[in-house]
XYZ file of C-alpha atoms in Angstrom:
284
model
C 15.656 -138.256 -15.714
C 17.371 -134.865 -15.663
C 20.670 -134.325 -17.265
C 23.088 -136.128 -14.919
C 26.798 -136.568 -15.521
C 27.842 -140.209 -15.712
C 30.108 -140.904 -12.752
C 33.721 -141.616 -13.354
C 34.957 -145.218 -13.044
C 35.239 -146.087 -9.279
C 38.776 -147.062 -8.207
C 39.585 -150.507 -7.044
C 39.135 -150.058 -3.261
C 38.527 -152.830 -0.654
C 35.572 -152.085 1.599
C 34.951 -154.601 4.395
C 31.538 -155.537 5.422
C 31.974 -153.680 8.821
C 33.047 -150.517 6.961
C 30.128 -150.806 4.623
C 27.784 -151.134 7.548
C 29.315 -148.131 9.316
C 28.801 -145.750 6.221
C 25.224 -146.915 5.616
C 24.497 -146.400 9.393
C 25.882 -142.802 8.996
C 23.807 -142.185 5.767
C 20.693 -143.389 7.749
C 21.457 -141.104 10.712
C 22.081 -138.112 8.524
C 19.290 -138.589 5.938
C 16.836 -141.347 7.015
C 17.526 -143.235 3.842
C 18.079 -146.981 4.124
C 20.249 -149.154 1.781
C 19.769 -152.874 1.930
C 22.066 -155.727 0.858
C 20.500 -155.527 -2.675
C 21.986 -152.059 -3.051
C 25.468 -153.342 -2.132
C 27.164 -152.606 -5.362
C 25.464 -149.232 -5.726
C 26.756 -148.298 -2.224
C 30.367 -149.647 -2.680
C 30.687 -147.873 -5.922
C 29.723 -144.578 -4.569
C 32.068 -144.955 -1.404
C 34.861 -145.876 -3.700
C 34.257 -142.850 -5.981
C 34.402 -140.542 -2.955
C 37.634 -142.237 -1.675
C 39.284 -141.780 -5.052
C 38.272 -138.120 -5.232
C 39.571 -137.313 -1.651
C 42.850 -139.008 -2.289
C 42.458 -141.197 0.891
C 44.695 -144.182 0.821
C 42.180 -146.728 1.946
C 38.683 -147.022 3.360
C 39.943 -146.692 6.949
C 41.477 -143.269 6.177
C 38.333 -142.200 4.447
C 36.159 -143.064 7.371
C 38.330 -140.908 9.715
C 37.926 -138.080 7.248
C 34.129 -138.632 7.011
C 33.878 -138.608 10.769
C 35.484 -135.172 11.094
C 34.771 -133.292 7.921
C 31.155 -131.940 7.410
C 31.921 -130.971 3.790
C 32.792 -134.524 2.945
C 29.653 -135.815 4.700
C 27.587 -133.579 2.345
C 29.521 -134.785 -0.704
C 28.971 -138.400 0.237
C 25.338 -137.574 0.898
C 25.043 -136.119 -2.641
C 26.610 -139.225 -4.076
C 23.917 -141.389 -2.503
C 20.888 -139.362 -3.639
C 18.882 -140.539 -6.703
C 17.766 -137.582 -9.020
C 15.107 -139.304 -11.132
C 12.941 -136.424 -12.427
C 11.502 -134.705 -15.369
C 9.086 -131.935 -16.202
C 5.342 -132.518 -15.774
C 5.890 -135.790 -14.001
C 2.586 -137.143 -12.541
C 0.967 -133.995 -13.970
C -2.446 -135.143 -12.664
C -1.437 -133.573 -9.334
C -0.770 -130.352 -10.985
C -4.226 -130.470 -12.477
C -5.595 -131.255 -8.990
C -3.536 -128.193 -7.627
C -5.036 -125.760 -10.229
C -8.553 -127.298 -10.378
C -9.318 -128.019 -6.681
C -6.638 -127.318 -4.210
C -6.043 -123.731 -4.885
C -9.655 -122.925 -5.340
C -10.200 -124.415 -1.769
C -7.295 -122.555 -0.378
C -8.368 -119.209 -1.649
C -11.667 -119.344 0.085
C -9.821 -118.126 3.247
C -7.624 -115.581 1.450
C -7.945 -112.229 -0.327
C -6.531 -111.249 -3.692
C -2.910 -110.370 -3.206
C -2.369 -112.648 -0.234
C 0.471 -115.043 -0.062
C 0.165 -118.657 -1.155
C 3.214 -120.841 -0.449
C 4.032 -124.183 -2.388
C 6.949 -126.358 -1.437
C 8.586 -128.971 -3.626
C 10.814 -131.451 -1.606
C 12.902 -133.074 -2.658
C 13.168 -130.801 -5.715
C 16.212 -132.560 -7.242
C 17.313 -130.465 -10.278
C 14.288 -128.274 -10.122
C 12.137 -129.982 -12.779
C 9.102 -130.258 -10.405
C 9.317 -126.829 -8.915
C 9.562 -125.200 -12.377
C 6.771 -127.512 -13.565
C 4.485 -126.156 -10.938
C 5.199 -122.641 -11.953
C 4.612 -123.469 -15.648
C 1.395 -125.404 -14.866
C -0.101 -122.413 -12.883
C 0.879 -119.924 -15.435
C -0.830 -121.952 -18.181
C -3.769 -123.424 -16.255
C -4.840 -121.313 -13.245
C -6.579 -118.172 -14.247
C -6.118 -116.353 -10.905
C -2.213 -116.867 -10.811
C -1.704 -113.246 -11.111
C -4.297 -112.357 -8.494
C -2.343 -113.816 -5.709
C 1.218 -113.770 -4.436
C 2.281 -117.279 -5.260
C 5.802 -118.304 -3.731
C 7.287 -121.618 -4.878
C 10.171 -123.081 -2.945
C 12.349 -126.059 -3.955
C 14.438 -127.836 -1.444
C 16.752 -130.878 -1.714
C 19.396 -132.470 0.555
C 21.714 -132.784 -2.533
C 23.483 -129.433 -2.735
C 24.778 -130.364 -6.267
C 21.148 -130.785 -7.433
C 20.225 -127.416 -5.858
C 22.958 -125.858 -7.794
C 21.827 -127.386 -10.995
C 18.224 -126.184 -10.243
C 19.391 -122.681 -9.812
C 21.141 -122.755 -13.105
C 18.013 -123.784 -14.870
C 19.548 -125.766 -17.673
C 17.938 -129.080 -18.922
C 18.608 -131.687 -21.512
C 16.046 -132.938 -23.919
C 15.031 -135.974 -21.879
C 13.892 -133.900 -18.912
C 11.754 -131.674 -21.281
C 10.230 -134.368 -23.476
C 6.760 -134.242 -21.946
C 6.376 -130.503 -22.489
C 4.251 -129.289 -25.464
C 6.370 -127.476 -28.065
C 4.684 -124.273 -27.313
C 5.875 -124.258 -23.798
C 9.363 -125.005 -24.894
C 9.225 -122.083 -27.285
C 7.833 -119.738 -24.659
C 9.736 -120.575 -21.597
C 13.100 -121.986 -22.718
C 16.015 -120.654 -24.607
C 17.922 -123.084 -26.885
C 21.486 -123.770 -26.089
C 24.287 -126.044 -27.455
C 23.075 -129.323 -28.698
C 19.526 -130.253 -27.495
C 19.895 -128.391 -24.137
C 17.659 -125.556 -23.110
C 17.840 -122.880 -20.440
C 14.619 -121.725 -18.648
C 13.928 -117.996 -19.214
C 15.123 -115.661 -16.475
C 11.624 -114.525 -15.465
C 10.480 -118.073 -14.745
C 13.935 -119.144 -13.104
C 13.719 -116.178 -10.716
C 10.092 -116.993 -9.818
C 11.100 -120.138 -7.883
C 13.418 -120.119 -4.822
C 15.767 -122.999 -4.126
C 17.474 -124.018 -0.972
C 19.284 -126.929 0.541
C 17.211 -128.770 3.207
C 17.017 -132.137 4.904
C 13.453 -133.464 5.484
C 14.914 -135.793 8.159
C 16.192 -132.840 10.223
C 13.580 -130.649 11.605
C 16.185 -127.983 12.506
C 17.254 -127.453 8.913
C 13.520 -126.792 7.943
C 12.615 -124.248 10.588
C 13.662 -121.197 8.615
C 11.508 -122.138 5.674
C 8.325 -121.445 7.498
C 4.915 -123.038 6.692
C 3.310 -123.814 3.382
C -0.188 -124.049 1.992
C 0.814 -126.985 -0.289
C 3.750 -129.463 -0.228
C 4.793 -131.814 -3.008
C 6.858 -134.629 -1.504
C 6.889 -137.350 -4.063
C 8.918 -140.558 -4.256
C 11.072 -139.866 -1.202
C 9.435 -141.813 1.568
C 10.055 -145.009 -0.415
C 13.757 -144.848 0.454
C 12.929 -144.665 4.278
C 12.065 -147.308 6.806
C 9.126 -146.954 9.108
C 10.873 -145.054 11.759
C 12.265 -142.427 9.432
C 9.039 -142.236 7.481
C 7.395 -141.184 10.784
C 10.030 -138.521 11.564
C 9.600 -137.242 7.959
C 5.741 -137.131 8.302
C 5.956 -135.279 11.452
C 8.311 -132.734 9.793
C 5.860 -132.356 6.803
C 3.030 -131.854 9.154
C 4.754 -129.144 11.034
C 5.780 -127.337 7.720
C 2.069 -127.166 6.658
C -0.430 -124.590 7.686
C -3.528 -125.993 9.395
C -5.599 -127.441 6.618
C -2.652 -127.466 4.112
C -2.382 -130.041 1.412
C 0.298 -132.618 0.905
C 0.917 -134.498 -2.370
C 2.858 -137.735 -2.334
C 4.073 -140.171 -5.058
C 1.649 -142.652 -6.681
C 3.113 -145.587 -4.731
C 3.230 -143.717 -1.331
C 0.420 -143.610 1.278
C 0.487 -141.392 4.365
C -2.447 -143.531 5.847
C 0.065 -146.215 6.700
C 2.539 -143.872 8.267
C 0.780 -141.198 10.331
C -2.773 -140.355 11.555
C -2.012 -136.620 11.549
C -3.324 -136.215 7.883
C -6.806 -136.691 6.362
C -7.101 -138.519 3.080
C -8.737 -136.307 0.403
C -10.199 -137.796 -2.791
C -10.106 -135.185 -5.562
C -11.273 -135.571 -9.208
C -7.677 -135.639 -10.417
C -5.681 -137.097 -7.492
C -5.671 -138.422 -3.980
C -3.897 -136.065 -1.635
C -3.593 -135.473 2.101
C -4.506 -132.624 4.269
C -3.179 -131.515 7.710
C -5.899 -132.512 10.144
């Protein structure tokens, strides 16, 4: 997990079942994320934290604010996101990227051509930076092509952290010491900051995979990493997300999902591709 500040103690706020249902319905409508009864404590705590920070006198007043203030809707959305990530997570997919996906992609490109890779959700940037690191270290042709890496997340606070490029030891624990020395600068305690050249090689932006309009300006990508997001969706929102992923891929582009996710059960718009290092999907 990346360096995440422990939330403050939630105030003692009464939230009725109806109010709770209204908030979760809004979250679903805005993000596609579903939260069942088993997440009740998690949901109540985050709503109570936001109520305390806004100074609203009760849940009813907060709901009125939430219905009229887009900024507060974003802050509540940030509170509901789960930023579980670290460098070189599921690195077998990075191996597949360098060993088989990119070699297949460049058969239709010339040296110097643009190759676009999208990490969504990017959380605090660990995955997007991992892609850049892996290619620098493991793809001999990285300098022969114009590789653009974009990281996007619905959580604007996470995007700010990604832009800053500062990480705690836990986020970096899978990286070899030689990479830590080459690409990170020591800071106070066990924290490290990614070097400017690498930080500036990745572009970060806020985006909502559940909202096609928020994705339009991103253009299309040759490869998309969308790992461990669809597990928070129901069947209907998974299909919407799948369609949006399809639209953001170039024809023949590749999609990498999390190890517990399968596009085969969601959409028939992708072909399953078995590679030596990973199972991925390709826009049909």
